[in-house]
Amino acid sequence: MKINSAEIIKTMRKEMGLSQEELAEQLFISVRQLARIECGEATMDIWQFISTLELMGHPTEDYWLLYLNSDEYGSYRDYKRLKRQLNNGDLTEIKEVVDAIEKGPLIKQPIIRQFITYVNAVIGKTEPSAQIIDALLTAMRMSKPHFEEKMISEYRMTYNEMSITITMAECLSGMEEHDRCISMVQSMINSRENARVSDEDKTILFPSLYFALSRMLKRAGKLKEALRACDIAVDICREYNNLKNIPDMLFHMADCYHKLGEEEHIYKTHLVRAYHAAYAMGKVKIAAIIKEDALKYFNVTVP
């Protein structure tokens, strides 16, 4: 799997504002090897190329298809299925899918190996703990051996690394280490906002980051700040037509308003919007849960 990537890599590195030394370190190759790649004297492995694209904020999974052989394609389908299950919260048969990927040819690739290590760290875990955080750090250090929390704002992270860091922060939030987890997510936001990012990055990543920040702020009792962060997440979702998490975000905002002691019509409006947004997207089960929870926790009947 090789690709002629000289000009692409050189241009992307400059757009990222990285020196050859900095990019070489993130790709686990020597500066001399990167220099040879950029001048066309050497080729870059496709997985290194994918890592560079992700560092730039470009989703890459479908791009892989151009370079997979028939054996790898079957493993890739398992990988996509696993990600789909995780996104949908469907944990049925998830261990079987993980086992299939671990036995497949793609497990040799660093991106896949790190993702599976991350999944194994959290699968079946219901309570946040120091052990889970240690396992997540193991996954993170597969790509960033010298990872430190205080350096998060300086890192350019792949999507795997972002997912791992958000999950670490969620664990810390559940352990009531509020300042620490809020700082981690805010640092990720600052890092991405200070870099040139693609529309894909804004569409996929920023809503997740701001919504995660909002949840952590709410747990810390910082309700007005939580509302501001969630409002940003909603605005980004609407701007880029990424609406799948809008019902959860609106319900979350309703809860913040309710905890702030606002008048019923304010949080009821958000509950009604959350219900109808879910229903309009065909998420009938989620809509039913929102309707049930609105009555159970807010004493509000959603029309």
CSV table of C-alpha atoms in Angstrom, one decimal, residues 111-279:
chain,number,residue,atom,x,y,z
A,111,ILE,CA,-5.3,3.1,13.4
A,112,ILE,CA,-7.4,-0.1,13.8
A,113,ARG,CA,-5.3,-1.5,16.6
A,114,GLN,CA,-5.6,1.8,18.6
A,115,PHE,CA,-9.4,1.9,18.0
A,116,ILE,CA,-9.9,-1.7,19.2
A,117,THR,CA,-7.7,-1.0,22.3
A,118,TYR,CA,-10.0,2.0,23.0
A,119,VAL,CA,-13.2,-0.1,22.5
A,120,ASN,CA,-11.9,-2.9,24.8
A,121,ALA,CA,-11.1,-0.3,27.5
A,122,VAL,CA,-14.8,0.9,27.7
A,123,ILE,CA,-16.9,-2.1,26.5
A,124,GLY,CA,-19.2,-3.4,29.2
A,125,LYS,CA,-18.0,-0.8,31.7
A,126,THR,CA,-20.8,1.0,33.6
A,127,GLU,CA,-18.9,2.9,36.2
A,128,PRO,CA,-16.0,5.3,35.5
A,129,SER,CA,-12.8,4.3,37.3
A,130,ALA,CA,-9.0,4.9,37.4
A,131,GLN,CA,-8.6,1.5,35.7
A,132,ILE,CA,-10.6,2.6,32.7
A,133,ILE,CA,-8.6,5.8,32.4
A,134,ASP,CA,-5.3,3.8,32.6
A,135,ALA,CA,-6.6,1.6,29.7
A,136,LEU,CA,-7.5,4.7,27.7
A,137,LEU,CA,-4.1,6.2,28.3
A,138,THR,CA,-2.6,2.9,27.0
A,139,ALA,CA,-4.6,3.4,23.8
A,140,MET,CA,-3.6,7.0,23.5
A,141,ARG,CA,0.1,6.3,23.9
A,142,MET,CA,0.0,3.9,21.0
A,143,SER,CA,0.1,7.0,18.8
A,144,LYS,CA,1.3,9.6,21.3
A,145,PRO,CA,3.9,7.8,23.5
A,146,HIS,CA,4.5,10.9,25.7
A,147,PHE,CA,0.9,12.1,26.0
A,148,GLU,CA,0.3,14.6,28.8
A,149,GLU,CA,-3.0,16.3,29.8
A,150,LYS,CA,-1.3,19.6,30.2
A,151,MET,CA,-0.1,19.5,26.5
A,152,ILE,CA,-3.6,18.8,25.0
A,153,SER,CA,-3.9,22.3,23.6
A,154,GLU,CA,-0.6,21.8,21.8
A,155,TYR,CA,-1.5,18.5,20.1
A,156,ARG,CA,-3.0,18.0,16.7
A,157,MET,CA,-5.2,14.9,17.2
A,158,THR,CA,-6.7,12.3,14.9
A,159,TYR,CA,-10.3,11.3,15.4
A,160,ASN,CA,-9.2,8.2,17.3
A,161,GLU,CA,-7.3,10.4,19.7
A,162,MET,CA,-10.1,12.8,20.1
A,163,SER,CA,-12.5,10.0,20.9
A,164,ILE,CA,-10.2,8.6,23.5
A,165,THR,CA,-9.6,12.0,25.1
A,166,ILE,CA,-13.3,12.8,25.3
A,167,THR,CA,-14.0,9.4,26.9
A,168,MET,CA,-11.2,10.0,29.4
A,169,ALA,CA,-12.8,13.4,30.3
A,170,GLU,CA,-16.2,11.8,30.6
A,171,CYS,CA,-14.7,9.3,33.1
A,172,LEU,CA,-13.2,12.1,35.1
A,173,SER,CA,-16.5,13.9,35.1
A,174,GLY,CA,-18.2,10.8,36.4
A,175,MET,CA,-15.6,10.7,39.2
A,176,GLU,CA,-16.4,14.4,40.0
A,177,GLU,CA,-13.0,15.7,38.9
A,178,HIS,CA,-14.8,18.5,37.2
A,179,ASP,CA,-12.1,21.1,36.7
A,180,ARG,CA,-9.8,18.5,35.2
A,181,CYS,CA,-12.3,17.2,32.7
A,182,ILE,CA,-13.6,20.6,31.7
A,183,SER,CA,-10.0,21.8,31.1
A,184,MET,CA,-9.3,18.8,28.9
A,185,VAL,CA,-12.2,19.3,26.6
A,186,GLN,CA,-11.8,23.1,26.5
A,187,SER,CA,-8.1,22.5,25.5
A,188,MET,CA,-9.2,20.3,22.6
A,189,ILE,CA,-11.6,23.0,21.4
A,190,ASN,CA,-8.9,25.6,21.7
A,191,SER,CA,-6.4,23.4,19.8
A,192,ARG,CA,-8.8,22.8,16.9
A,193,GLU,CA,-10.1,26.4,16.8
A,194,ASN,CA,-6.6,27.7,16.6
A,195,ALA,CA,-5.8,25.5,13.5
A,196,ARG,CA,-7.1,25.6,10.0
A,197,VAL,CA,-9.9,23.1,9.9
A,198,SER,CA,-12.1,21.7,7.1
A,199,ASP,CA,-15.9,21.9,7.0
A,200,GLU,CA,-16.0,18.2,7.7
A,201,ASP,CA,-14.1,18.8,10.9
A,202,LYS,CA,-16.6,21.5,12.0
A,203,THR,CA,-19.5,19.2,11.1
A,204,ILE,CA,-18.3,16.1,12.9
A,205,LEU,CA,-16.0,17.2,15.6
A,206,PHE,CA,-17.0,20.6,17.0
A,207,PRO,CA,-20.6,19.6,18.0
A,208,SER,CA,-19.3,16.6,19.9
A,209,LEU,CA,-16.7,18.7,21.7
A,210,TYR,CA,-19.1,21.4,22.7
A,211,PHE,CA,-21.8,19.0,23.7
A,212,ALA,CA,-19.3,17.0,25.8
A,213,LEU,CA,-18.2,20.3,27.4
A,214,SER,CA,-21.8,21.2,28.1
A,215,ARG,CA,-22.5,17.9,29.8
A,216,MET,CA,-19.4,18.3,32.0
A,217,LEU,CA,-20.3,21.9,32.9
A,218,LYS,CA,-23.8,20.7,33.9
A,219,ARG,CA,-22.4,18.0,36.2
A,220,ALA,CA,-20.2,20.7,37.8
A,221,GLY,CA,-23.2,22.8,38.5
A,222,LYS,CA,-22.2,25.5,36.0
A,223,LEU,CA,-25.6,25.6,34.3
A,224,LYS,CA,-25.4,28.9,32.4
A,225,GLU,CA,-22.0,28.0,31.0
A,226,ALA,CA,-23.4,24.6,30.0
A,227,LEU,CA,-26.3,26.3,28.1
A,228,ARG,CA,-23.9,28.5,26.2
A,229,ALA,CA,-21.7,25.5,25.2
A,230,CYS,CA,-24.7,23.5,24.1
A,231,ASP,CA,-26.1,26.5,22.2
A,232,ILE,CA,-22.9,26.6,20.2
A,233,ALA,CA,-23.1,22.9,19.5
A,234,VAL,CA,-26.7,23.3,18.2
A,235,ASP,CA,-25.8,26.2,16.0
A,236,ILE,CA,-23.0,24.3,14.4
A,237,CYS,CA,-25.2,21.3,13.8
A,238,ARG,CA,-27.8,23.5,12.1
A,239,GLU,CA,-25.3,25.4,10.1
A,240,TYR,CA,-23.8,22.2,8.6
A,241,ASN,CA,-27.0,20.2,8.6
A,242,ASN,CA,-25.7,17.6,11.1
A,243,LEU,CA,-28.9,17.1,13.0
A,244,LYS,CA,-28.7,13.6,14.5
A,245,ASN,CA,-27.8,14.8,18.0
A,246,ILE,CA,-30.2,17.7,18.1
A,247,PRO,CA,-32.9,15.9,20.1
A,248,ASP,CA,-30.4,15.0,22.8
A,249,MET,CA,-29.0,18.5,22.9
A,250,LEU,CA,-32.4,20.1,23.2
A,251,PHE,CA,-33.4,17.8,26.0
A,252,HIS,CA,-30.1,18.6,27.7
A,253,MET,CA,-30.8,22.3,27.5
A,254,ALA,CA,-34.3,21.8,28.9
A,255,ASP,CA,-32.8,20.0,31.9
A,256,CYS,CA,-30.4,23.0,32.4
A,257,TYR,CA,-33.2,25.5,32.3
A,258,HIS,CA,-35.3,23.4,34.7
A,259,LYS,CA,-32.4,23.1,37.2
A,260,LEU,CA,-31.9,26.9,36.9
A,261,GLY,CA,-35.5,27.3,38.0
A,262,GLU,CA,-36.7,29.0,34.8
A,263,GLU,CA,-40.4,29.2,34.0
A,264,GLU,CA,-42.0,26.1,32.6
A,265,HIS,CA,-42.7,27.5,29.2
A,266,ILE,CA,-38.9,27.9,28.6
A,267,TYR,CA,-37.9,24.3,29.3
A,268,LYS,CA,-41.2,22.9,27.9
A,269,THR,CA,-40.4,24.6,24.5
A,270,HIS,CA,-37.1,22.7,24.4
A,271,LEU,CA,-38.7,19.4,25.4
A,272,VAL,CA,-41.4,19.8,22.6
A,273,ARG,CA,-38.7,20.6,20.1
A,274,ALA,CA,-36.6,17.7,21.1
A,275,TYR,CA,-39.5,15.3,20.8
A,276,HIS,CA,-40.6,16.6,17.4
A,277,ALA,CA,-37.0,16.7,16.1
A,278,ALA,CA,-36.5,13.0,17.0
A,279,TYR,CA,-39.9,12.0,15.5
